[in-house]
Amino acid sequence: MRRIILVEDDLLLANDIKNILKDSDAEIIINIKTYDEAIIAINELRPDLVIIDVKLKGTKTGIQLGAYLLESELAPYIYLTGSVDRLTLDNIKDTRPYGFITKPYKEVDLKTMVDIVINNYEYKFVDIKRNYSFDEIEDDSPFVIKKIINYIDANIYEKIDIKKLASLTH
Amino acid sequence: MCSYLATIFITSCMSKLDSIAKSSSAFENTFKEANHRIKNNLQLILCLLNLQANEYPAEKVADFIGKGKSRLNTIFLIHDNFNQNNGFDFVNFSKYISDLIYFLIDCYNVEAGSIKFEVKIEIERLESEYAIALGLIVNEMISNSINHAFINSKNENKITIKLCKKSLGGYIFSYQDNGNAMIVYKEGLGFKIIELLTNQLDGKCVRSVEHGMKYEIDFPCME
């Protein structure tokens, strides 16, 4: 099960978001209201996603939390914010977030954003591996699979016999 | 001489322009701040209605609207009570609470004078974030008293609301009614809201039964 940490000092809002995301097959951790609480929770719970309110209780802002995550690469993060002026947006951009949602948020935006960011982050590393590891393959099994895929592709409108596929692997 | 006068004229014009620019940027900031508050509060209202809609078993439409109205109005009243010289940061809390009481009596059709309110607020102004949270808490408590605790209660109905400053910093908020406490123990969304908002204030809420229901919330000052 995935885990999402929601750093939001308005707990009614946090609870609403938790309800919205309850079908997403993820555990949503709320009641994290400050930068310091967030750092502890992130290091302890290793979430798959952190959602950060830009304005937080205490002296440190959500953007500083984003900067911490940019540096530490512990988890992908998206921001949640009420109003955005030019300066805030520039500061936000500097921390290279994976996404951004404005308040008042729409349910569907929140759901899709969360799903896409978690998915992209998981595949980010898979894709990098694919690009770099092609030349290093010494085992010829990927080429066998490729043969089969080519055969299926070429005969996609025909009846494909499993024995024929098996014979290609020899 | 001419050039001297011209210099004075230009300088005075410049300083006027300067002050116009300053006041217009102050206006712009106020506008931004106001807009931000409004958006935040609208978002809060949406959340409250969502929470209400998720409550199970579903309520009757009339109850839903009644409770929705009282929660919405609690937030709305904040805008009437911003401390005039301090922008949106502080609220005249004592007036806010009496406005809220006045509204709730009207909202739930309470007969005039049938509930005696004793309100003691020792703090002149309170940070707006705290005021909204406490306002919503008070709203749930009074609604509970009116709709449950005072039904068939034999005493003269009385509600006491207090907010005082602790000598070592922080606040103590207390609420007490003299109704039938046992009925109120049904845990619904109202209690959840009280619990969430107490957490939001970094506070601790103690409930006890003392000739009615008593709540005491102990919470620190804002950093």
mmCIF file of C-alpha atoms in Angstrom:
data_model
loop_
_atom_site.group_PDB
_atom_site.id
_atom_site.type_symbol
_atom_site.label_atom_id
_atom_site.label_comp_id
_atom_site.label_asym_id
_atom_site.label_seq_id
_atom_site.Cartn_x
_atom_site.Cartn_y
_atom_site.Cartn_z
ATOM 1 C CA MET A 1 0.000 0.000 0.000
ATOM 2 C CA ARG A 2 1.221 3.436 -0.845
ATOM 3 C CA ARG A 3 1.670 6.141 1.720
ATOM 4 C CA ILE A 4 0.976 9.853 1.312
ATOM 5 C CA ILE A 5 1.947 12.501 3.838
ATOM 6 C CA LEU A 6 -0.197 15.625 3.813
ATOM 7 C CA VAL A 7 1.482 18.652 5.362
ATOM 8 C CA GLU A 8 -1.406 21.028 6.012
ATOM 9 C CA ASP A 9 -2.117 23.072 9.131
ATOM 10 C CA ASP A 10 -5.814 23.404 8.397
ATOM 11 C CA LEU A 11 -7.076 20.082 9.684
ATOM 12 C CA LEU A 12 -10.623 20.321 8.329
ATOM 13 C CA LEU A 13 -9.076 20.700 4.904
ATOM 14 C CA ALA A 14 -6.640 17.867 5.546
ATOM 15 C CA ASN A 15 -9.512 15.653 6.603
ATOM 16 C CA ASP A 16 -11.454 16.526 3.467
ATOM 17 C CA ILE A 17 -8.474 15.642 1.259
ATOM 18 C CA LYS A 18 -8.048 12.392 3.171
ATOM 19 C CA ASN A 19 -11.667 11.566 2.381
ATOM 20 C CA ILE A 20 -11.233 12.450 -1.283
ATOM 21 C CA LEU A 21 -8.182 10.219 -1.606
ATOM 22 C CA LYS A 22 -9.533 7.323 0.425
ATOM 23 C CA ASP A 23 -10.336 5.262 -2.693
ATOM 24 C CA SER A 24 -6.836 5.665 -4.063
ATOM 25 C CA ASP A 25 -5.444 2.653 -2.227
ATOM 26 C CA ALA A 26 -3.057 4.759 -0.208
ATOM 27 C CA GLU A 27 -2.656 5.460 3.447
ATOM 28 C CA ILE A 28 -3.011 9.213 4.023
ATOM 29 C CA ILE A 29 -1.168 10.671 6.999
ATOM 30 C CA ILE A 30 -2.609 13.972 8.266
ATOM 31 C CA ASN A 31 -2.095 16.043 11.396
ATOM 32 C CA ILE A 32 1.338 17.191 10.196
ATOM 33 C CA LYS A 33 1.219 20.968 10.639
ATOM 34 C CA THR A 34 4.768 22.305 10.606
ATOM 35 C CA TYR A 35 8.055 21.973 8.729
ATOM 36 C CA ASP A 36 9.679 20.191 11.673
ATOM 37 C CA GLU A 37 6.849 17.699 12.103
ATOM 38 C CA ALA A 38 7.009 17.027 8.357
ATOM 39 C CA ILE A 39 10.755 16.315 8.349
ATOM 40 C CA ILE A 40 10.362 13.782 11.153
ATOM 41 C CA ALA A 41 7.366 12.110 9.516
ATOM 42 C CA ILE A 42 9.023 11.921 6.083
ATOM 43 C CA ASN A 43 12.204 10.362 7.438
ATOM 44 C CA GLU A 44 10.337 7.917 9.610
ATOM 45 C CA LEU A 45 7.545 6.882 7.254
ATOM 46 C CA ARG A 46 9.232 7.159 3.831
ATOM 47 C CA PRO A 47 6.100 8.177 1.937
ATOM 48 C CA ASP A 48 5.465 7.697 -1.791
ATOM 49 C CA LEU A 49 4.242 11.285 -2.044
ATOM 50 C CA VAL A 50 4.227 14.451 0.044
ATOM 51 C CA ILE A 51 1.516 17.059 -0.454
ATOM 52 C CA ILE A 52 2.609 20.433 0.932
ATOM 53 C CA ASP A 53 0.584 23.495 1.811
ATOM 54 C CA VAL A 54 2.713 26.529 0.939
ATOM 55 C CA LYS A 55 1.653 28.485 4.024
ATOM 56 C CA LEU A 56 2.445 26.538 7.164
ATOM 57 C CA LYS A 57 2.234 27.198 10.863
ATOM 58 C CA GLY A 58 5.526 28.257 12.391
ATOM 59 C CA THR A 59 8.490 30.060 10.923
ATOM 60 C CA LYS A 60 9.346 27.792 8.011
ATOM 61 C CA THR A 61 7.198 27.646 4.894
ATOM 62 C CA GLY A 62 6.096 24.789 2.716
ATOM 63 C CA ILE A 63 8.505 25.988 0.035
ATOM 64 C CA GLN A 64 11.394 25.352 2.409
ATOM 65 C CA LEU A 65 10.072 21.834 2.873
ATOM 66 C CA GLY A 66 10.040 21.461 -0.927
ATOM 67 C CA ALA A 67 13.663 22.600 -1.028
ATOM 68 C CA TYR A 68 14.529 19.959 1.572
ATOM 69 C CA LEU A 69 12.879 17.263 -0.526
ATOM 70 C CA LEU A 70 14.599 18.494 -3.679
ATOM 71 C CA GLU A 71 17.929 18.094 -1.957
ATOM 72 C CA SER A 72 17.273 14.868 -0.091
ATOM 73 C CA GLU A 73 15.301 13.142 -2.893
ATOM 74 C CA LEU A 74 13.287 11.254 -0.289
ATOM 75 C CA ALA A 75 9.948 11.495 -2.077
ATOM 76 C CA PRO A 76 8.132 13.336 -4.854
ATOM 77 C CA TYR A 77 6.117 16.348 -3.688
ATOM 78 C CA ILE A 78 3.352 18.595 -4.886
ATOM 79 C CA TYR A 79 2.167 21.929 -3.541
ATOM 80 C CA LEU A 80 -1.243 23.047 -2.462
ATOM 81 C CA THR A 81 -1.847 26.771 -2.249
ATOM 82 C CA GLY A 82 -4.493 29.476 -2.044
ATOM 83 C CA SER A 83 -3.141 32.393 -3.998
ATOM 84 C CA VAL A 84 -0.054 32.675 -6.113
ATOM 85 C CA ASP A 85 1.783 35.870 -6.891
ATOM 86 C CA ARG A 86 4.777 36.105 -9.195
ATOM 87 C CA LEU A 87 7.362 35.965 -6.409
ATOM 88 C CA THR A 88 5.808 32.951 -4.705
ATOM 89 C CA LEU A 89 5.562 31.160 -8.020
ATOM 90 C CA ASP A 90 9.241 31.826 -8.732
ATOM 91 C CA ASN A 91 10.166 30.486 -5.311
ATOM 92 C CA ILE A 92 8.009 27.465 -5.907
ATOM 93 C CA LYS A 93 9.601 26.834 -9.296
ATOM 94 C CA ASP A 94 13.062 26.905 -7.764
ATOM 95 C CA THR A 95 12.196 23.819 -5.744
ATOM 96 C CA ARG A 96 11.106 21.916 -8.874
ATOM 97 C CA PRO A 97 7.915 20.354 -7.576
ATOM 98 C CA TYR A 98 6.253 17.440 -9.343
ATOM 99 C CA GLY A 99 2.933 19.211 -9.433
ATOM 100 C CA PHE A 100 0.798 22.004 -8.140
ATOM 101 C CA ILE A 101 -2.814 22.348 -7.037
ATOM 102 C CA THR A 102 -4.614 25.595 -6.209
ATOM 103 C CA LYS A 103 -7.290 26.063 -3.593
ATOM 104 C CA PRO A 104 -10.189 25.722 -3.887
ATOM 105 C CA TYR A 105 -9.213 22.373 -5.354
ATOM 106 C CA LYS A 106 -11.405 20.126 -7.428
ATOM 107 C CA GLU A 107 -11.735 16.501 -6.364
ATOM 108 C CA VAL A 108 -10.870 15.154 -9.782
ATOM 109 C CA ASP A 109 -7.739 17.340 -10.068
ATOM 110 C CA LEU A 110 -6.495 16.166 -6.731
ATOM 111 C CA LYS A 111 -7.100 12.497 -7.497
ATOM 112 C CA THR A 112 -5.506 12.552 -10.947
ATOM 113 C CA MET A 113 -2.545 14.677 -9.886
ATOM 114 C CA VAL A 114 -1.737 12.325 -7.014
ATOM 115 C CA ASP A 115 -2.090 9.252 -9.186
ATOM 116 C CA ILE A 116 0.032 10.644 -12.027
ATOM 117 C CA VAL A 117 2.824 11.942 -9.831
ATOM 118 C CA ILE A 118 3.209 8.690 -7.900
ATOM 119 C CA ASN A 119 3.113 6.724 -11.142
ATOM 120 C CA ASN A 120 5.633 8.986 -12.911
ATOM 121 C CA TYR A 121 8.001 8.848 -10.000
ATOM 122 C CA GLU A 122 7.957 5.057 -9.953
ATOM 123 C CA TYR A 123 8.587 4.862 -13.706
ATOM 124 C CA LYS A 124 11.203 7.581 -13.687
ATOM 125 C CA PHE A 125 13.788 5.137 -12.402
ATOM 126 C CA VAL A 126 12.549 2.220 -14.478
ATOM 127 C CA ASP A 127 12.889 4.295 -17.665
ATOM 128 C CA ILE A 128 16.370 5.451 -16.811
ATOM 129 C CA LYS A 129 17.430 1.836 -16.308
ATOM 130 C CA ARG A 130 15.994 0.899 -19.675
ATOM 131 C CA ASN A 131 17.919 3.583 -21.530
ATOM 132 C CA TYR A 132 21.243 2.821 -19.992
ATOM 133 C CA SER A 133 21.152 -0.926 -19.762
ATOM 134 C CA PHE A 134 20.429 -1.864 -23.381
ATOM 135 C CA ASP A 135 24.009 -2.312 -24.506
ATOM 136 C CA GLU A 136 25.034 -4.209 -21.442
ATOM 137 C CA ILE A 137 22.692 -7.120 -21.980
ATOM 138 C CA GLU A 138 24.656 -10.227 -22.658
ATOM 139 C CA ASP A 139 21.956 -12.777 -22.150
ATOM 140 C CA ASP A 140 20.101 -13.291 -25.448
ATOM 141 C CA SER A 141 16.666 -13.900 -23.900
ATOM 142 C CA PRO A 142 15.434 -10.331 -24.590
ATOM 143 C CA PHE A 143 16.096 -10.960 -28.288
ATOM 144 C CA VAL A 144 14.100 -14.147 -28.175
ATOM 145 C CA ILE A 145 11.207 -12.232 -26.658
ATOM 146 C CA LYS A 146 11.641 -9.623 -29.345
ATOM 147 C CA LYS A 147 11.335 -12.307 -32.003
ATOM 148 C CA ILE A 148 8.081 -13.426 -30.476
ATOM 149 C CA ILE A 149 6.764 -9.910 -30.182
ATOM 150 C CA ASN A 150 7.615 -9.278 -33.827
ATOM 151 C CA TYR A 151 5.841 -12.431 -34.818
ATOM 152 C CA ILE A 152 2.726 -11.497 -32.862
ATOM 153 C CA ASP A 153 2.842 -8.003 -34.271
ATOM 154 C CA ALA A 154 3.117 -9.278 -37.844
ATOM 155 C CA ASN A 155 0.277 -11.746 -37.347
ATOM 156 C CA ILE A 156 -1.970 -9.724 -35.154
ATOM 157 C CA TYR A 157 -5.043 -10.363 -37.309
ATOM 158 C CA GLU A 158 -4.313 -14.081 -37.711
ATOM 159 C CA LYS A 159 -4.863 -16.979 -35.416
ATOM 160 C CA ILE A 160 -1.671 -17.331 -33.395
ATOM 161 C CA ASP A 161 -0.612 -20.805 -32.373
ATOM 162 C CA ILE A 162 1.141 -21.087 -29.046
ATOM 163 C CA LYS A 163 3.279 -23.962 -30.388
ATOM 164 C CA LYS A 164 4.540 -21.689 -33.140
ATOM 165 C CA LEU A 165 5.516 -19.099 -30.530
ATOM 166 C CA ALA A 166 7.286 -21.772 -28.516
ATOM 167 C CA SER A 167 9.224 -22.931 -31.561
ATOM 168 C CA LEU A 168 10.596 -19.408 -32.020
ATOM 169 C CA THR A 169 12.327 -19.621 -28.665
ATOM 170 C CA HIS A 170 14.672 -22.405 -29.701
ATOM 171 C CA MET B 1 14.762 81.984 -9.383
ATOM 172 C CA CYS B 2 12.622 80.358 -12.032
ATOM 173 C CA SER B 3 14.623 77.180 -11.998
ATOM 174 C CA TYR B 4 14.573 77.180 -8.197
ATOM 175 C CA LEU B 5 10.741 77.340 -8.161
ATOM 176 C CA ALA B 6 10.581 74.683 -10.841
ATOM 177 C CA THR B 7 12.760 72.414 -8.722
ATOM 178 C CA ILE B 8 10.509 72.919 -5.714
ATOM 179 C CA PHE B 9 7.451 72.245 -7.859
ATOM 180 C CA ILE B 10 8.929 69.095 -9.341
ATOM 181 C CA THR B 11 10.097 67.853 -5.949
ATOM 182 C CA SER B 12 6.656 68.354 -4.472
ATOM 183 C CA CYS B 13 5.069 66.591 -7.450
ATOM 184 C CA MET B 14 7.497 63.711 -7.092
ATOM 185 C CA SER B 15 6.756 63.292 -3.428
ATOM 186 C CA LYS B 16 3.027 63.327 -4.153
ATOM 187 C CA LEU B 17 3.472 60.689 -6.846
ATOM 188 C CA ASP B 18 5.564 58.735 -4.410
ATOM 189 C CA SER B 19 2.865 58.773 -1.785
ATOM 190 C CA ILE B 20 0.239 57.810 -4.364
ATOM 191 C CA ALA B 21 2.399 54.914 -5.472
ATOM 192 C CA LYS B 22 2.890 53.881 -1.858
ATOM 193 C CA SER B 23 -0.787 54.002 -1.033
ATOM 194 C CA SER B 24 -1.667 52.170 -4.208
ATOM 195 C CA SER B 25 0.791 49.414 -3.384
ATOM 196 C CA ALA B 26 -0.604 49.280 0.142
ATOM 197 C CA PHE B 27 -4.038 48.998 -1.408
ATOM 198 C CA GLU B 28 -2.826 46.226 -3.664
ATOM 199 C CA ASN B 29 -1.416 44.326 -0.706
ATOM 200 C CA THR B 30 -4.641 44.706 1.233
ATOM 201 C CA PHE B 31 -6.553 43.513 -1.788
ATOM 202 C CA LYS B 32 -4.330 40.477 -2.159
ATOM 203 C CA GLU B 33 -4.599 39.691 1.521
ATOM 204 C CA ALA B 34 -8.386 40.065 1.450
ATOM 205 C CA ASN B 35 -8.615 37.846 -1.583
ATOM 206 C CA HIS B 36 -6.451 35.235 0.067
ATOM 207 C CA ARG B 37 -8.630 35.234 3.207
ATOM 208 C CA ILE B 38 -11.786 34.926 1.192
ATOM 209 C CA LYS B 39 -10.445 32.045 -0.854
ATOM 210 C CA ASN B 40 -9.225 30.257 2.249
ATOM 211 C CA ASN B 41 -12.559 30.661 3.934
ATOM 212 C CA LEU B 42 -14.483 29.536 0.883
ATOM 213 C CA GLN B 43 -12.280 26.475 0.763
ATOM 214 C CA LEU B 44 -13.007 25.860 4.430
ATOM 215 C CA ILE B 45 -16.735 26.064 3.757
ATOM 216 C CA LEU B 46 -16.421 23.560 0.918
ATOM 217 C CA CYS B 47 -14.547 21.204 3.219
ATOM 218 C CA LEU B 48 -17.142 21.486 5.968
ATOM 219 C CA LEU B 49 -19.949 20.748 3.515
ATOM 220 C CA ASN B 50 -17.971 17.800 2.102
ATOM 221 C CA LEU B 51 -17.401 16.410 5.580
ATOM 222 C CA GLN B 52 -21.071 16.821 6.288
ATOM 223 C CA ALA B 53 -22.022 15.091 3.032
ATOM 224 C CA ASN B 54 -19.764 12.138 3.932
ATOM 225 C CA GLU B 55 -21.433 11.665 7.292
ATOM 226 C CA TYR B 56 -23.218 8.367 7.686
ATOM 227 C CA PRO B 57 -26.122 7.745 8.072
ATOM 228 C CA ALA B 58 -27.191 10.562 5.776
ATOM 229 C CA GLU B 59 -29.147 13.363 7.398
ATOM 230 C CA LYS B 60 -32.482 14.777 6.415
ATOM 231 C CA VAL B 61 -32.142 17.612 3.919
ATOM 232 C CA ALA B 62 -33.517 20.148 6.383
ATOM 233 C CA ASP B 63 -30.987 19.130 9.056
ATOM 234 C CA PHE B 64 -28.191 19.185 6.518
ATOM 235 C CA ILE B 65 -29.036 22.711 5.450
ATOM 236 C CA GLY B 66 -29.550 23.905 9.022
ATOM 237 C CA LYS B 67 -26.162 22.634 10.184
ATOM 238 C CA GLY B 68 -24.503 23.813 6.979
ATOM 239 C CA LYS B 69 -25.949 27.262 7.489
ATOM 240 C CA SER B 70 -24.715 27.561 11.043
ATOM 241 C CA ARG B 71 -21.188 26.437 10.103
ATOM 242 C CA LEU B 72 -21.080 28.727 7.105
ATOM 243 C CA ASN B 73 -22.285 31.652 9.147
ATOM 244 C CA THR B 74 -19.676 31.044 11.828
ATOM 245 C CA ILE B 75 -17.033 31.675 9.195
ATOM 246 C CA PHE B 76 -18.987 34.533 7.670
ATOM 247 C CA LEU B 77 -19.238 36.402 10.988
ATOM 248 C CA ILE B 78 -15.457 36.545 11.233
ATOM 249 C CA HIS B 79 -15.496 39.063 8.413
ATOM 250 C CA ASP B 80 -17.669 41.392 10.506
ATOM 251 C CA ASN B 81 -15.268 41.307 13.400
ATOM 252 C CA PHE B 82 -11.810 41.934 12.025
ATOM 253 C CA ASN B 83 -10.051 44.366 14.300
ATOM 254 C CA GLN B 84 -10.256 47.568 12.305
ATOM 255 C CA ASN B 85 -6.721 48.843 12.744
ATOM 256 C CA ASN B 86 -5.018 45.542 12.251
ATOM 257 C CA GLY B 87 -6.188 44.397 8.833
ATOM 258 C CA PHE B 88 -7.141 40.750 8.852
ATOM 259 C CA ASP B 89 -4.807 39.451 11.497
ATOM 260 C CA PHE B 90 -6.936 39.952 14.602
ATOM 261 C CA VAL B 91 -10.546 39.561 15.590
ATOM 262 C CA ASN B 92 -12.539 41.233 18.333
ATOM 263 C CA PHE B 93 -13.288 37.872 19.914
ATOM 264 C CA SER B 94 -15.794 38.901 22.524
ATOM 265 C CA LYS B 95 -18.010 40.604 19.962
ATOM 266 C CA TYR B 96 -17.542 37.710 17.574
ATOM 267 C CA ILE B 97 -18.832 35.234 20.158
ATOM 268 C CA SER B 98 -21.848 37.375 21.020
ATOM 269 C CA ASP B 99 -22.676 37.762 17.311
ATOM 270 C CA LEU B 100 -22.397 34.006 16.977
ATOM 271 C CA ILE B 101 -24.707 33.365 19.939
ATOM 272 C CA TYR B 102 -27.208 35.851 18.592
ATOM 273 C CA PHE B 103 -27.162 34.141 15.219
ATOM 274 C CA LEU B 104 -27.506 30.604 16.604
ATOM 275 C CA ILE B 105 -30.480 31.550 18.783
ATOM 276 C CA ASP B 106 -32.129 32.878 15.672
ATOM 277 C CA CYS B 107 -31.033 29.971 13.487
ATOM 278 C CA TYR B 108 -32.443 27.271 15.790
ATOM 279 C CA ASN B 109 -35.596 29.231 16.674
ATOM 280 C CA VAL B 110 -34.777 29.360 20.356
ATOM 281 C CA GLU B 111 -37.390 31.229 22.375
ATOM 282 C CA ALA B 112 -36.018 34.559 23.561
ATOM 283 C CA GLY B 113 -34.618 34.364 27.078
ATOM 284 C CA SER B 114 -35.045 30.610 27.411
ATOM 285 C CA ILE B 115 -31.272 30.094 27.502
ATOM 286 C CA LYS B 116 -29.116 32.171 29.771
ATOM 287 C CA PHE B 117 -25.655 32.877 28.387
ATOM 288 C CA GLU B 118 -22.708 33.853 30.505
ATOM 289 C CA VAL B 119 -19.745 34.923 28.393
ATOM 290 C CA LYS B 120 -16.416 35.937 29.886
ATOM 291 C CA ILE B 121 -13.719 36.710 27.331
ATOM 292 C CA GLU B 122 -10.591 38.117 28.917
ATOM 293 C CA ILE B 123 -8.810 38.603 25.625
ATOM 294 C CA GLU B 124 -9.583 41.717 23.670
ATOM 295 C CA ARG B 125 -8.324 40.506 20.329
ATOM 296 C CA LEU B 126 -7.395 37.086 19.059
ATOM 297 C CA GLU B 127 -5.476 35.966 15.954
ATOM 298 C CA SER B 128 -8.031 35.307 13.207
ATOM 299 C CA GLU B 129 -6.871 31.712 12.603
ATOM 300 C CA TYR B 130 -7.533 30.956 16.259
ATOM 301 C CA ALA B 131 -10.812 32.860 16.234
ATOM 302 C CA ILE B 132 -12.202 30.883 13.276
ATOM 303 C CA ALA B 133 -11.202 27.567 14.835
ATOM 304 C CA LEU B 134 -12.673 28.488 18.233
ATOM 305 C CA GLY B 135 -15.753 29.955 16.562
ATOM 306 C CA LEU B 136 -16.418 26.659 14.771
ATOM 307 C CA ILE B 137 -15.836 24.789 18.026
ATOM 308 C CA VAL B 138 -18.275 27.045 19.908
ATOM 309 C CA ASN B 139 -20.785 26.628 17.096
ATOM 310 C CA GLU B 140 -20.709 22.829 17.470
ATOM 311 C CA MET B 141 -20.985 23.036 21.246
ATOM 312 C CA ILE B 142 -23.912 25.463 21.292
ATOM 313 C CA SER B 143 -25.687 23.535 18.511
ATOM 314 C CA ASN B 144 -25.258 20.368 20.568
ATOM 315 C CA SER B 145 -26.605 22.023 23.704
ATOM 316 C CA ILE B 146 -29.615 23.486 21.926
ATOM 317 C CA ASN B 147 -30.459 20.434 19.814
ATOM 318 C CA HIS B 148 -29.731 17.659 22.331
ATOM 319 C CA ALA B 149 -28.797 18.637 25.866
ATOM 320 C CA PHE B 150 -31.630 21.115 26.467
ATOM 321 C CA ILE B 151 -34.382 18.945 24.987
ATOM 322 C CA ASN B 152 -36.602 17.917 27.930
ATOM 323 C CA SER B 153 -34.193 19.461 30.383
ATOM 324 C CA LYS B 154 -35.865 20.507 33.636
ATOM 325 C CA ASN B 155 -33.381 23.152 34.728
ATOM 326 C CA GLU B 156 -33.259 26.737 33.620
ATOM 327 C CA ASN B 157 -30.999 26.375 30.565
ATOM 328 C CA LYS B 158 -27.645 27.975 30.976
ATOM 329 C CA ILE B 159 -24.430 28.111 28.934
ATOM 330 C CA THR B 160 -21.137 29.489 30.195
ATOM 331 C CA ILE B 161 -18.324 30.355 27.785
ATOM 332 C CA LYS B 162 -14.948 31.534 29.003
ATOM 333 C CA LEU B 163 -11.613 32.346 27.451
ATOM 334 C CA CYS B 164 -8.708 33.417 29.606
ATOM 335 C CA LYS B 165 -4.987 33.809 29.313
ATOM 336 C CA LYS B 166 -2.721 31.580 31.356
ATOM 337 C CA SER B 167 -0.032 33.283 33.380
ATOM 338 C CA LEU B 168 2.688 31.178 31.737
ATOM 339 C CA GLY B 169 1.395 31.860 28.211
ATOM 340 C CA GLY B 170 -1.339 30.155 26.249
ATOM 341 C CA TYR B 171 -5.083 30.155 26.689
ATOM 342 C CA ILE B 172 -7.783 28.200 28.425
ATOM 343 C CA PHE B 173 -11.154 28.018 26.769
ATOM 344 C CA SER B 174 -14.054 26.504 28.652
ATOM 345 C CA TYR B 175 -17.642 25.723 27.814
ATOM 346 C CA GLN B 176 -20.309 24.414 30.127
ATOM 347 C CA ASP B 177 -24.011 23.758 29.806
ATOM 348 C CA ASN B 178 -26.455 22.390 32.398
ATOM 349 C CA GLY B 179 -28.439 20.087 30.107
ATOM 350 C CA ASN B 180 -28.685 16.315 29.849
ATOM 351 C CA ALA B 181 -25.075 15.338 29.321
ATOM 352 C CA MET B 182 -25.570 11.691 28.482
ATOM 353 C CA ILE B 183 -27.409 12.383 25.242
ATOM 354 C CA VAL B 184 -24.527 14.460 23.947
ATOM 355 C CA TYR B 185 -22.125 11.541 24.124
ATOM 356 C CA LYS B 186 -23.229 10.372 20.693
ATOM 357 C CA GLU B 187 -20.100 10.949 18.619
ATOM 358 C CA GLY B 188 -20.941 12.607 15.364
ATOM 359 C CA LEU B 189 -19.357 15.026 12.957
ATOM 360 C CA GLY B 190 -19.774 17.835 15.497
ATOM 361 C CA PHE B 191 -17.451 16.125 17.913
ATOM 362 C CA LYS B 192 -15.030 15.267 15.126
ATOM 363 C CA ILE B 193 -14.873 18.939 14.179
ATOM 364 C CA ILE B 194 -14.164 19.880 17.804
ATOM 365 C CA GLU B 195 -11.419 17.268 17.948
ATOM 366 C CA LEU B 196 -9.788 18.264 14.642
ATOM 367 C CA LEU B 197 -9.811 21.955 15.438
ATOM 368 C CA THR B 198 -8.433 21.384 18.934
ATOM 369 C CA ASN B 199 -5.537 19.526 17.299
ATOM 370 C CA GLN B 200 -5.149 22.371 14.861
ATOM 371 C CA LEU B 201 -4.658 24.731 17.806
ATOM 372 C CA ASP B 202 -2.110 22.279 19.276
ATOM 373 C CA GLY B 203 -4.516 22.071 22.179
ATOM 374 C CA LYS B 204 -5.913 19.446 24.510
ATOM 375 C CA CYS B 205 -9.627 19.008 25.020
ATOM 376 C CA VAL B 206 -10.998 17.528 28.228
ATOM 377 C CA ARG B 207 -14.662 16.589 28.427
ATOM 378 C CA SER B 208 -16.392 15.965 31.685
ATOM 379 C CA VAL B 209 -19.884 15.758 33.094
ATOM 380 C CA GLU B 210 -20.568 18.344 35.782
ATOM 381 C CA HIS B 211 -24.280 19.195 36.107
ATOM 382 C CA GLY B 212 -24.235 19.067 32.320
ATOM 383 C CA MET B 213 -21.498 18.893 29.754
ATOM 384 C CA LYS B 214 -18.203 20.600 30.300
ATOM 385 C CA TYR B 215 -15.367 21.086 27.835
ATOM 386 C CA GLU B 216 -12.020 22.610 28.629
ATOM 387 C CA ILE B 217 -9.506 23.323 25.883
ATOM 388 C CA ASP B 218 -6.003 24.270 26.787
ATOM 389 C CA PHE B 219 -3.947 25.670 23.892
ATOM 390 C CA PRO B 220 -0.684 27.575 23.396
ATOM 391 C CA CYS B 221 -0.212 31.072 21.963
ATOM 392 C CA MET B 222 0.640 31.455 18.321
ATOM 393 C CA GLU B 223 4.384 31.421 17.628
#
